[in-house]
Amino acid sequence: MAQKRTPLRIKLASALLGRNKAFIPHLSNTLEMFDTGNSIKNYRTKQEAITANLGWAFTANDAIVRPTAGVELKLYKRDKKGDRTEIFEHDILDLLKRPNGALKGKQMRRLHFSYMNFTGESYELMMKGDKPFEPAKGQLPDSFHVLPAHLVEFKLGETYSQSTVKFDNKIYSIGSVIRDLNPDPRNPYFGQSIITAAAATIDTDEQMKNWNRRFFANNARPGLIFSTKEEMSDEVYKRWKEQFSDQHTGSENAYKNLLVENGDAKPYMVSQQDLDFLNSRKFTRDEIFAMFQTSPGVVGMIENANKSIMDGAIYIHTINNVLPRIEDWVELQNTSWIQVYDPSLELDFVNPVPEDKEAKLKEADKGVNKWLTIDEVREQYGMEPLPEGLGSTIYAQGSLSPLEVLARQETPETTPQGDGKGETSTDTTTEGKKSFPKP
């Protein structure tokens, strides 16, 4: 009776974990525990998702968070009639510019938007001195601190106000934390990361980069695939692996002859061309950018583009990415602590969407002297009105006369015919013709 062979995962687990273990993990789990360098990642956890902040994912994220964090903020006070008055100096503005001793306002907002992209959640801790702060009327926190979202543990309570946030073995009430999230449809109280949705594409791109790095580290020599009809014994495989590792890897061993025992074993070279490496990386790049709803053109990676095309790419990028994020962040600040402090105050921002210069120019060209005056068009471009009111009226097409002048013009009057009593009749049909008595 043939002896039953020990499964490979049992052999591997015994070698790695020691013998007589009550629990032996599955092979895939074991490899992930001890070899995380090139293992396949699904980015399901926040800890894994944050590691994707490199390569094309880093570039796409940076193209979003930098302009979003740089949007100019404004503070207004609303009166009982609903009219707003801008406030230029206030403790709230100072707090937003300098949230803590380590980070400036733009830096903190960049972190916030990055965590939202990579982990789907963000946590801003409010502090009063060295204690957590919960918003109250007439009271402001001393500082804000963005917690590393991938290290935060959120525990949902029976009610949301009873939820807690745990970080660095400290537990904080949800009332002292400004929590933002991209709701996961599967569990709306938790966030969904862009990285999780793009996991397969991002990991494919990383695997290709790792392969390419190893390719050039081996003196740019392609790898070999060995094909054999018979299964190698453990002893033969070990001896072959040691020989190949010692004598045929590394740049110092390039181009050495290789002897393969067993005539049925045939080596095949694998090249970058076989893997279509460059086109594959371009494909994954475009797919990653699409996951972030942006385009390579935003970072200048576009071919045969003129200024109009680049302006259009930035315009769409601002509408799709910058504007929604800054709107959500400002609304969160207002509802979380600013309007709790003073209901009449309102944080706002300068619209970051650039004007469509081409559309503006077309409207001005078509509208001038039709429904726009020259001065109104000049005002749109920041220019002063024409002197002496020359541009304050609409001029008739094909004429230098203002419409209001033409409207006031009257037709020439003719003196009525005389009644035979010596009245004179003035003939105005000929310029300079004198009056004379009517016979």
CSV table of C-alpha atoms in Angstrom, one decimal:
chain,number,residue,atom,x,y,z
A,1,MET,CA,0.0,0.0,0.0
A,2,ALA,CA,1.5,3.3,-1.1
A,3,GLN,CA,2.3,5.7,1.7
A,4,LYS,CA,0.1,8.8,1.7
A,5,ARG,CA,2.0,12.0,0.9
A,6,THR,CA,2.0,14.9,3.3
A,7,PRO,CA,0.3,17.9,1.8
A,8,LEU,CA,2.6,20.8,1.0
A,9,ARG,CA,0.9,23.2,3.3
A,10,ILE,CA,1.5,20.9,6.2
A,11,LYS,CA,5.2,20.7,5.4
A,12,LEU,CA,5.4,24.4,5.0
A,13,ALA,CA,3.5,25.1,8.3
A,14,SER,CA,5.7,22.7,10.1
A,15,ALA,CA,8.9,24.3,8.9
A,16,LEU,CA,7.7,27.8,9.6
A,17,LEU,CA,5.6,27.4,12.8
A,18,GLY,CA,7.2,24.3,14.4
A,19,ARG,CA,5.7,20.8,14.8
A,20,ASN,CA,2.8,19.7,16.8
A,21,LYS,CA,0.8,22.9,16.4
A,22,ALA,CA,-2.9,22.7,17.1
A,23,PHE,CA,-3.7,25.1,14.4
A,24,ILE,CA,-2.1,25.1,10.9
A,25,PRO,CA,-3.3,28.0,8.7
A,26,HIS,CA,-4.1,27.5,5.1
A,27,LEU,CA,-1.3,27.9,2.6
A,28,SER,CA,-2.5,31.3,1.2
A,29,ASN,CA,-2.8,32.7,4.8
A,30,THR,CA,0.6,31.4,5.7
A,31,LEU,CA,2.3,33.0,2.8
A,32,GLU,CA,0.6,36.3,3.5
A,33,MET,CA,1.9,36.2,7.1
A,34,PHE,CA,5.5,35.7,6.1
A,35,ASP,CA,5.8,37.2,2.7
A,36,THR,CA,4.0,40.4,2.3
A,37,GLY,CA,6.3,41.8,-0.3
A,38,ASN,CA,4.6,40.5,-3.4
A,39,SER,CA,1.4,38.9,-2.1
A,40,ILE,CA,-1.9,39.6,-3.8
A,41,LYS,CA,-3.7,42.4,-2.0
A,42,ASN,CA,-7.5,43.0,-1.9
A,43,TYR,CA,-7.3,46.2,0.1
A,44,ARG,CA,-10.3,45.3,2.2
A,45,THR,CA,-9.0,46.7,5.4
A,46,LYS,CA,-8.2,50.4,6.1
A,47,GLN,CA,-4.6,49.3,7.0
A,48,GLU,CA,-4.2,47.7,3.6
A,49,ALA,CA,-5.9,50.5,1.7
A,50,ILE,CA,-3.6,53.2,3.1
A,51,THR,CA,-0.6,51.3,1.7
A,52,ALA,CA,-1.9,52.0,-1.9
A,53,ASN,CA,-0.8,55.6,-1.5
A,54,LEU,CA,1.9,55.3,-4.1
A,55,GLY,CA,2.3,55.2,-7.9
A,56,TRP,CA,-0.7,56.2,-10.0
A,57,ALA,CA,-3.0,56.2,-7.0
A,58,PHE,CA,-0.8,58.7,-5.2
A,59,THR,CA,-0.7,60.9,-8.3
A,60,ALA,CA,-4.5,60.8,-8.8
A,61,ASN,CA,-5.1,61.5,-5.1
A,62,ASP,CA,-2.6,64.4,-5.0
A,63,ALA,CA,-4.3,65.9,-8.1
A,64,ILE,CA,-7.5,66.0,-6.0
A,65,VAL,CA,-6.5,66.9,-2.5
A,66,ARG,CA,-4.1,69.8,-3.2
A,67,PRO,CA,-6.5,72.1,-5.1
A,68,THR,CA,-9.4,71.1,-2.8
A,69,ALA,CA,-7.3,72.0,0.3
A,70,GLY,CA,-6.3,75.2,-1.3
A,71,VAL,CA,-9.8,76.6,-1.8
A,72,GLU,CA,-10.2,79.9,-0.1
A,73,LEU,CA,-12.5,79.9,2.9
A,74,LYS,CA,-14.9,82.7,3.9
A,75,LEU,CA,-16.9,83.4,7.1
A,76,TYR,CA,-20.2,85.2,7.1
A,77,LYS,CA,-22.7,86.4,9.6
A,78,ARG,CA,-26.4,86.2,8.6
A,79,ASP,CA,-28.9,88.7,9.9
A,80,LYS,CA,-32.6,88.1,10.6
A,81,LYS,CA,-33.5,89.1,7.1
A,82,GLY,CA,-31.2,86.5,5.7
A,83,ASP,CA,-28.6,88.9,4.3
A,84,ARG,CA,-25.0,87.9,4.8
A,85,THR,CA,-22.0,90.1,5.8
A,86,GLU,CA,-18.5,88.8,5.5
A,87,ILE,CA,-16.3,88.6,8.6
A,88,PHE,CA,-12.6,89.1,8.0
A,89,GLU,CA,-11.3,88.5,11.5
A,90,HIS,CA,-12.5,85.9,13.9
A,91,ASP,CA,-11.2,83.1,16.1
A,92,ILE,CA,-12.9,80.6,13.8
A,93,LEU,CA,-10.8,81.8,10.9
A,94,ASP,CA,-7.6,81.7,13.0
A,95,LEU,CA,-8.4,78.1,14.1
A,96,LEU,CA,-9.0,77.0,10.5
A,97,LYS,CA,-5.6,78.5,9.5
A,98,ARG,CA,-3.7,77.1,12.4
A,99,PRO,CA,-5.6,74.0,13.7
A,100,ASN,CA,-2.7,72.8,15.8
A,101,GLY,CA,1.0,73.2,16.5
A,102,ALA,CA,2.1,70.6,13.9
A,103,LEU,CA,-0.1,71.3,10.9
A,104,LYS,CA,-1.4,74.3,9.0
A,105,GLY,CA,-4.9,74.5,7.7
A,106,LYS,CA,-4.2,73.4,4.2
A,107,GLN,CA,-2.0,70.5,5.4
A,108,MET,CA,-4.8,69.2,7.7
A,109,ARG,CA,-7.4,69.4,5.0
A,110,ARG,CA,-5.1,67.5,2.6
A,111,LEU,CA,-4.8,64.7,5.2
A,112,HIS,CA,-8.6,64.7,5.6
A,113,PHE,CA,-9.3,64.4,1.9
A,114,SER,CA,-6.6,61.8,1.5
A,115,TYR,CA,-8.0,59.6,4.2
A,116,MET,CA,-11.5,59.9,2.6
A,117,ASN,CA,-10.1,58.7,-0.7
A,118,PHE,CA,-7.9,55.9,0.7
A,119,THR,CA,-9.9,54.6,3.7
A,120,GLY,CA,-13.4,56.1,3.1
A,121,GLU,CA,-13.4,57.7,6.6
A,122,SER,CA,-11.8,60.6,8.3
A,123,TYR,CA,-11.6,61.6,12.0
A,124,GLU,CA,-10.9,65.2,13.4
A,125,LEU,CA,-10.5,65.2,17.1
A,126,MET,CA,-11.4,68.5,18.9
A,127,MET,CA,-9.4,69.5,22.0
A,128,LYS,CA,-9.7,72.1,24.7
A,129,GLY,CA,-6.3,72.2,26.3
A,130,ASP,CA,-5.4,68.6,26.9
A,131,LYS,CA,-8.9,67.3,27.1
A,132,PRO,CA,-11.4,66.3,24.4
A,133,PHE,CA,-13.9,69.0,23.5
A,134,GLU,CA,-17.6,68.7,22.7
A,135,PRO,CA,-19.2,71.7,20.9
A,136,ALA,CA,-21.4,74.0,22.9
A,137,LYS,CA,-22.9,77.5,22.3
A,138,GLY,CA,-20.4,80.2,22.8
A,139,GLN,CA,-17.5,77.9,23.1
A,140,LEU,CA,-14.7,77.0,20.6
A,141,PRO,CA,-12.1,74.3,20.7
A,142,ASP,CA,-8.4,75.2,21.1
A,143,SER,CA,-7.2,72.8,18.4
A,144,PHE,CA,-8.1,70.1,15.8
A,145,HIS,CA,-6.1,66.9,15.2
A,146,VAL,CA,-6.6,64.6,12.3
A,147,LEU,CA,-6.4,61.0,13.6
A,148,PRO,CA,-4.8,58.3,11.3
A,149,ALA,CA,-8.0,56.9,9.9
A,150,HIS,CA,-6.4,53.5,9.2
A,151,LEU,CA,-5.5,53.1,12.9
A,152,VAL,CA,-8.9,54.3,14.3
A,153,GLU,CA,-11.5,51.8,15.6
A,154,PHE,CA,-15.1,53.1,15.4
A,155,LYS,CA,-17.6,51.4,17.5
A,156,LEU,CA,-21.3,52.0,16.7
A,157,GLY,CA,-23.5,52.5,19.8
A,158,GLU,CA,-27.2,51.7,20.3
A,159,THR,CA,-27.6,55.3,19.2
A,160,TYR,CA,-25.1,57.2,17.1
A,161,SER,CA,-24.4,59.7,19.9
A,162,GLN,CA,-23.4,56.7,22.1
A,163,SER,CA,-20.7,55.6,19.6
A,164,THR,CA,-17.1,55.8,20.4
A,165,VAL,CA,-13.7,56.2,18.7
A,166,LYS,CA,-10.7,54.3,19.8
A,167,PHE,CA,-7.1,55.4,18.9
A,168,ASP,CA,-3.8,54.7,20.6
A,169,ASN,CA,-5.6,52.8,23.4
A,170,LYS,CA,-7.7,55.9,24.2
A,171,ILE,CA,-11.5,56.0,23.8
A,172,TYR,CA,-13.2,59.2,22.7
A,173,SER,CA,-16.9,60.1,22.6
A,174,ILE,CA,-18.2,60.6,19.1
A,175,GLY,CA,-19.3,64.1,20.2
A,176,SER,CA,-15.6,65.2,20.4
A,177,VAL,CA,-14.8,63.9,17.0
A,178,ILE,CA,-15.8,65.2,13.6
A,179,ARG,CA,-16.3,62.0,11.7
A,180,ASP,CA,-16.7,62.1,7.9
A,181,LEU,CA,-17.3,59.1,5.6
A,182,ASN,CA,-18.2,58.0,2.1
A,183,PRO,CA,-21.1,55.7,3.1
A,184,ASP,CA,-20.8,52.1,2.1
A,185,PRO,CA,-24.1,50.9,0.7
A,186,ARG,CA,-23.6,47.5,2.4
A,187,ASN,CA,-23.2,49.2,5.8
A,188,PRO,CA,-24.1,53.0,5.7
A,189,TYR,CA,-22.5,53.7,9.1
A,190,PHE,CA,-19.0,52.8,7.7
A,191,GLY,CA,-17.0,54.3,4.9
A,192,GLN,CA,-16.1,52.8,1.5
A,193,SER,CA,-12.7,53.5,0.0
A,194,ILE,CA,-12.0,54.2,-3.6
A,195,ILE,CA,-9.0,51.9,-3.2
A,196,THR,CA,-11.2,49.0,-2.2
A,197,ALA,CA,-13.2,49.5,-5.4
A,198,ALA,CA,-10.1,49.6,-7.5
A,199,ALA,CA,-8.2,46.9,-5.6
A,200,ALA,CA,-7.7,44.5,-8.5
A,201,THR,CA,-6.4,47.2,-10.8
A,202,ILE,CA,-4.1,48.8,-8.2
A,203,ASP,CA,-2.6,45.4,-7.2
A,204,THR,CA,-2.1,44.5,-10.8
A,205,ASP,CA,-0.1,47.7,-11.4
A,206,GLU,CA,2.0,47.0,-8.2
A,207,GLN,CA,2.7,43.5,-9.3
A,208,MET,CA,3.9,44.7,-12.7
A,209,LYS,CA,6.2,47.3,-11.1
A,210,ASN,CA,7.7,44.7,-8.8
A,211,TRP,CA,8.3,42.4,-11.7
A,212,ASN,CA,9.9,45.2,-13.6
A,213,ARG,CA,12.2,46.0,-10.7
A,214,ARG,CA,13.3,42.4,-10.3
A,215,PHE,CA,13.8,42.3,-14.1
A,216,PHE,CA,16.3,45.1,-14.1
A,217,ALA,CA,17.9,44.0,-10.8
A,218,ASN,CA,18.8,40.7,-12.7
A,219,ASN,CA,20.8,42.6,-15.3
A,220,ALA,CA,17.7,43.1,-17.4
A,221,ARG,CA,17.7,39.4,-18.2
A,222,PRO,CA,14.2,37.9,-18.8
A,223,GLY,CA,13.1,35.1,-16.6
A,224,LEU,CA,12.9,31.5,-17.7
A,225,ILE,CA,9.9,29.1,-17.7
A,226,PHE,CA,10.9,25.5,-17.4
A,227,SER,CA,8.5,22.9,-18.8
A,228,THR,CA,8.8,19.2,-17.9
A,229,LYS,CA,6.5,16.2,-18.4
A,230,GLU,CA,7.5,14.6,-15.1
A,231,GLU,CA,7.1,15.9,-11.6
A,232,MET,CA,10.4,16.6,-9.9
A,233,SER,CA,11.1,14.9,-6.6
A,234,ASP,CA,11.8,17.2,-3.7
A,235,GLU,CA,15.5,16.3,-3.8
A,236,VAL,CA,15.9,17.0,-7.5
A,237,TYR,CA,14.0,20.3,-7.2
A,238,LYS,CA,16.0,21.5,-4.3
A,239,ARG,CA,19.3,20.7,-6.0
A,240,TRP,CA,18.1,22.4,-9.2
A,241,LYS,CA,16.9,25.5,-7.3
A,242,GLU,CA,20.2,25.8,-5.4
A,243,GLN,CA,22.2,25.5,-8.7
A,244,PHE,CA,20.1,28.0,-10.5
A,245,SER,CA,20.2,30.5,-7.6
A,246,ASP,CA,24.0,30.2,-7.0
A,247,GLN,CA,25.2,30.2,-10.6
A,248,HIS,CA,22.5,31.8,-12.8
A,249,THR,CA,21.0,34.8,-10.9
A,250,GLY,CA,22.3,38.3,-10.4
A,251,SER,CA,24.2,40.5,-12.9
A,252,GLU,CA,27.5,38.8,-12.1
A,253,ASN,CA,26.1,35.5,-13.4
A,254,ALA,CA,24.6,36.8,-16.6
A,255,TYR,CA,25.0,34.8,-19.7
A,256,LYS,CA,26.5,31.7,-18.0
A,257,ASN,CA,25.6,28.3,-19.5
A,258,LEU,CA,22.8,26.4,-17.8
A,259,LEU,CA,22.7,22.6,-17.7
A,260,VAL,CA,19.2,21.1,-17.3
A,261,GLU,CA,19.0,17.4,-16.4
A,262,ASN,CA,16.3,15.3,-18.0
A,263,GLY,CA,15.9,15.9,-21.7
A,264,ASP,CA,12.2,16.5,-21.4
A,265,ALA,CA,12.8,19.8,-19.5
A,266,LYS,CA,12.7,22.8,-21.9
A,267,PRO,CA,13.4,26.4,-20.9
A,268,TYR,CA,11.5,29.4,-22.4
A,269,MET,CA,12.4,33.0,-22.1
A,270,VAL,CA,9.8,35.5,-21.0
A,271,SER,CA,10.4,39.1,-22.1
A,272,GLN,CA,8.7,42.4,-21.4
A,273,GLN,CA,7.3,42.3,-24.9
A,274,ASP,CA,5.6,39.0,-24.2
A,275,LEU,CA,3.9,40.6,-21.2
A,276,ASP,CA,3.0,43.7,-23.2
A,277,PHE,CA,4.4,45.5,-20.1
A,278,LEU,CA,4.2,49.2,-21.2
A,279,ASN,CA,0.7,49.0,-22.7
A,280,SER,CA,-0.5,47.1,-19.6
A,281,ARG,CA,0.8,49.7,-17.3
A,282,LYS,CA,-0.8,52.5,-19.4
A,283,PHE,CA,-4.1,50.6,-19.2
A,284,THR,CA,-4.0,50.2,-15.4
A,285,ARG,CA,-2.9,53.9,-15.1
A,286,ASP,CA,-6.0,55.0,-17.0
A,287,GLU,CA,-8.2,52.7,-15.0
A,288,ILE,CA,-6.9,53.9,-11.7
A,289,PHE,CA,-7.4,57.5,-12.7
A,290,ALA,CA,-11.0,56.6,-13.8
A,291,MET,CA,-11.6,55.2,-10.3
A,292,PHE,CA,-10.7,58.6,-8.9
A,293,GLN,CA,-12.9,60.2,-11.5
A,294,THR,CA,-10.0,62.2,-12.9
A,295,SER,CA,-7.8,61.9,-16.0
A,296,PRO,CA,-4.1,61.9,-16.8
A,297,GLY,CA,-4.6,65.2,-18.5
A,298,VAL,CA,-5.0,66.9,-15.2
A,299,VAL,CA,-1.4,66.1,-14.3
A,300,GLY,CA,-0.1,67.0,-17.8
A,301,MET,CA,0.0,63.5,-19.1
A,302,ILE,CA,-1.8,64.1,-22.4
A,303,GLU,CA,-0.6,63.9,-26.0
A,304,ASN,CA,-1.4,66.4,-28.8
A,305,ALA,CA,-3.2,68.8,-26.4
A,306,ASN,CA,-3.6,72.5,-26.8
A,307,LYS,CA,-4.5,75.0,-24.1
A,308,SER,CA,-8.2,74.8,-24.7
A,309,ILE,CA,-8.1,71.0,-24.1
A,310,MET,CA,-6.1,71.4,-20.9
A,311,ASP,CA,-8.4,74.1,-19.7
A,312,GLY,CA,-11.4,71.8,-20.3
A,313,ALA,CA,-9.7,69.0,-18.4
A,314,ILE,CA,-9.1,71.2,-15.4
A,315,TYR,CA,-12.7,72.6,-15.6
A,316,ILE,CA,-14.2,69.1,-15.5
A,317,HIS,CA,-11.8,67.9,-12.8
A,318,THR,CA,-12.8,70.8,-10.6
A,319,ILE,CA,-16.5,70.2,-11.0
A,320,ASN,CA,-16.3,66.4,-10.5
A,321,ASN,CA,-13.7,66.3,-7.7
A,322,VAL,CA,-12.8,69.6,-6.0
A,323,LEU,CA,-16.2,71.3,-5.7
A,324,PRO,CA,-18.2,68.3,-4.2
A,325,ARG,CA,-15.4,67.6,-1.6
A,326,ILE,CA,-15.1,71.2,-0.4
A,327,GLU,CA,-18.9,71.5,-0.3
A,328,ASP,CA,-19.2,68.4,1.9
A,329,TRP,CA,-16.3,69.5,4.2
A,330,VAL,CA,-17.7,73.0,4.7
A,331,GLU,CA,-21.2,71.6,5.5
A,332,LEU,CA,-19.6,69.2,8.0
A,333,GLN,CA,-17.8,72.1,9.8
A,334,ASN,CA,-20.9,74.2,9.9
A,335,THR,CA,-23.2,71.6,11.4
A,336,SER,CA,-20.6,70.0,13.7
A,337,TRP,CA,-19.3,73.0,15.6
A,338,ILE,CA,-19.5,76.4,13.9
A,339,GLN,CA,-23.3,76.9,14.1
A,340,VAL,CA,-23.4,75.2,17.5
A,341,TYR,CA,-21.1,78.0,18.7
A,342,ASP,CA,-23.2,80.7,16.9
A,343,PRO,CA,-26.2,79.8,14.7
A,344,SER,CA,-25.8,83.1,12.8
A,345,LEU,CA,-22.3,82.3,11.5
A,346,GLU,CA,-21.8,80.4,8.3
A,347,LEU,CA,-18.6,79.1,6.8
A,348,ASP,CA,-18.4,79.3,3.0
A,349,PHE,CA,-15.8,79.3,0.2
A,350,VAL,CA,-14.8,80.9,-3.0
A,351,ASN,CA,-16.1,78.9,-5.9
A,352,PRO,CA,-13.1,77.0,-7.3
A,353,VAL,CA,-14.6,76.3,-10.7
A,354,PRO,CA,-12.6,78.3,-13.3
A,355,GLU,CA,-14.7,80.4,-15.7
A,356,ASP,CA,-15.1,79.1,-19.2
A,357,LYS,CA,-13.2,81.8,-21.0
A,358,GLU,CA,-14.2,80.7,-24.5
A,359,ALA,CA,-17.9,80.7,-23.6
A,360,LYS,CA,-17.6,84.0,-21.9
A,361,LEU,CA,-15.9,85.6,-24.9
A,362,LYS,CA,-18.6,84.2,-27.3
A,363,GLU,CA,-21.3,85.6,-25.1
A,364,ALA,CA,-19.7,89.0,-25.0
A,365,ASP,CA,-19.1,89.0,-28.8
A,366,LYS,CA,-22.7,88.1,-29.5
A,367,GLY,CA,-24.3,90.2,-26.8
A,368,VAL,CA,-22.5,93.5,-27.2
A,369,ASN,CA,-24.8,96.2,-28.6
A,370,LYS,CA,-27.7,93.8,-28.4
A,371,TRP,CA,-28.4,93.0,-24.8
A,372,LEU,CA,-25.1,94.2,-23.3
A,373,THR,CA,-23.5,97.6,-23.4
A,374,ILE,CA,-19.8,98.0,-24.1
A,375,ASP,CA,-19.2,99.1,-20.4
A,376,GLU,CA,-21.0,95.9,-19.2
A,377,VAL,CA,-18.7,93.8,-21.3
A,378,ARG,CA,-15.6,95.7,-20.1
A,379,GLU,CA,-16.7,95.2,-16.5
A,380,GLN,CA,-16.7,91.4,-17.0
A,381,TYR,CA,-13.0,91.6,-17.8
A,382,GLY,CA,-12.2,94.0,-15.0
A,383,MET,CA,-11.8,97.1,-17.2
A,384,GLU,CA,-12.9,100.7,-16.5
A,385,PRO,CA,-15.9,102.2,-18.3
A,386,LEU,CA,-15.3,104.3,-21.4
A,387,PRO,CA,-14.9,108.0,-20.7
A,388,GLU,CA,-17.8,110.4,-20.9
A,389,GLY,CA,-20.4,107.6,-20.9
A,390,LEU,CA,-19.5,106.5,-24.4
A,391,GLY,CA,-19.9,102.8,-23.5
A,392,SER,CA,-23.0,103.1,-21.4
A,393,THR,CA,-25.5,102.8,-24.2
A,394,ILE,CA,-26.3,100.3,-26.9
A,395,TYR,CA,-25.4,101.4,-30.4
A,396,ALA,CA,-27.4,100.5,-33.5
A,397,GLN,CA,-25.9,97.9,-35.7
A,398,GLY,CA,-24.0,99.3,-38.7
A,399,SER,CA,-24.3,102.8,-37.3
A,400,LEU,CA,-22.4,104.9,-34.7
A,401,SER,CA,-25.7,106.4,-33.4
A,402,PRO,CA,-27.0,105.2,-30.0
A,403,LEU,CA,-30.4,103.7,-30.1
A,404,GLU,CA,-31.8,106.3,-27.8
A,405,VAL,CA,-30.8,109.1,-30.1
A,406,LEU,CA,-32.4,107.4,-33.1
A,407,ALA,CA,-35.5,106.9,-31.1
A,408,ARG,CA,-35.7,110.6,-30.3
A,409,GLN,CA,-35.2,111.7,-33.9
A,410,GLU,CA,-38.3,113.3,-35.4
A,411,THR,CA,-39.3,113.6,-39.0
A,412,PRO,CA,-39.1,117.2,-40.6
A,413,GLU,CA,-42.3,119.3,-40.1
A,414,THR,CA,-44.0,121.0,-43.0
A,415,THR,CA,-45.9,124.3,-42.6
A,416,PRO,CA,-49.7,123.9,-43.4
A,417,GLN,CA,-51.0,125.4,-46.6
A,418,GLY,CA,-52.1,129.0,-46.3
A,419,ASP,CA,-55.7,130.1,-46.1
A,420,GLY,CA,-55.5,132.9,-48.8
A,421,LYS,CA,-55.0,135.7,-46.2
A,422,GLY,CA,-51.4,136.4,-46.9
A,423,GLU,CA,-49.8,133.5,-44.9
A,424,THR,CA,-46.6,132.3,-46.2
A,425,SER,CA,-45.8,128.8,-47.1
A,426,THR,CA,-42.4,127.4,-46.3
A,427,ASP,CA,-41.0,124.9,-48.7
A,428,THR,CA,-38.5,122.7,-46.8
A,429,THR,CA,-38.0,120.3,-49.5
A,430,THR,CA,-35.1,122.3,-50.8
A,431,GLU,CA,-32.4,123.4,-48.3
A,432,GLY,CA,-32.0,127.2,-48.1
A,433,LYS,CA,-35.1,128.0,-50.2
A,434,LYS,CA,-36.8,131.3,-49.2
A,435,SER,CA,-40.4,131.8,-48.2
A,436,PHE,CA,-42.6,133.9,-50.5
A,437,PRO,CA,-46.3,135.2,-50.5
A,438,LYS,CA,-48.8,132.8,-51.9
A,439,PRO,CA,-50.7,134.3,-54.8
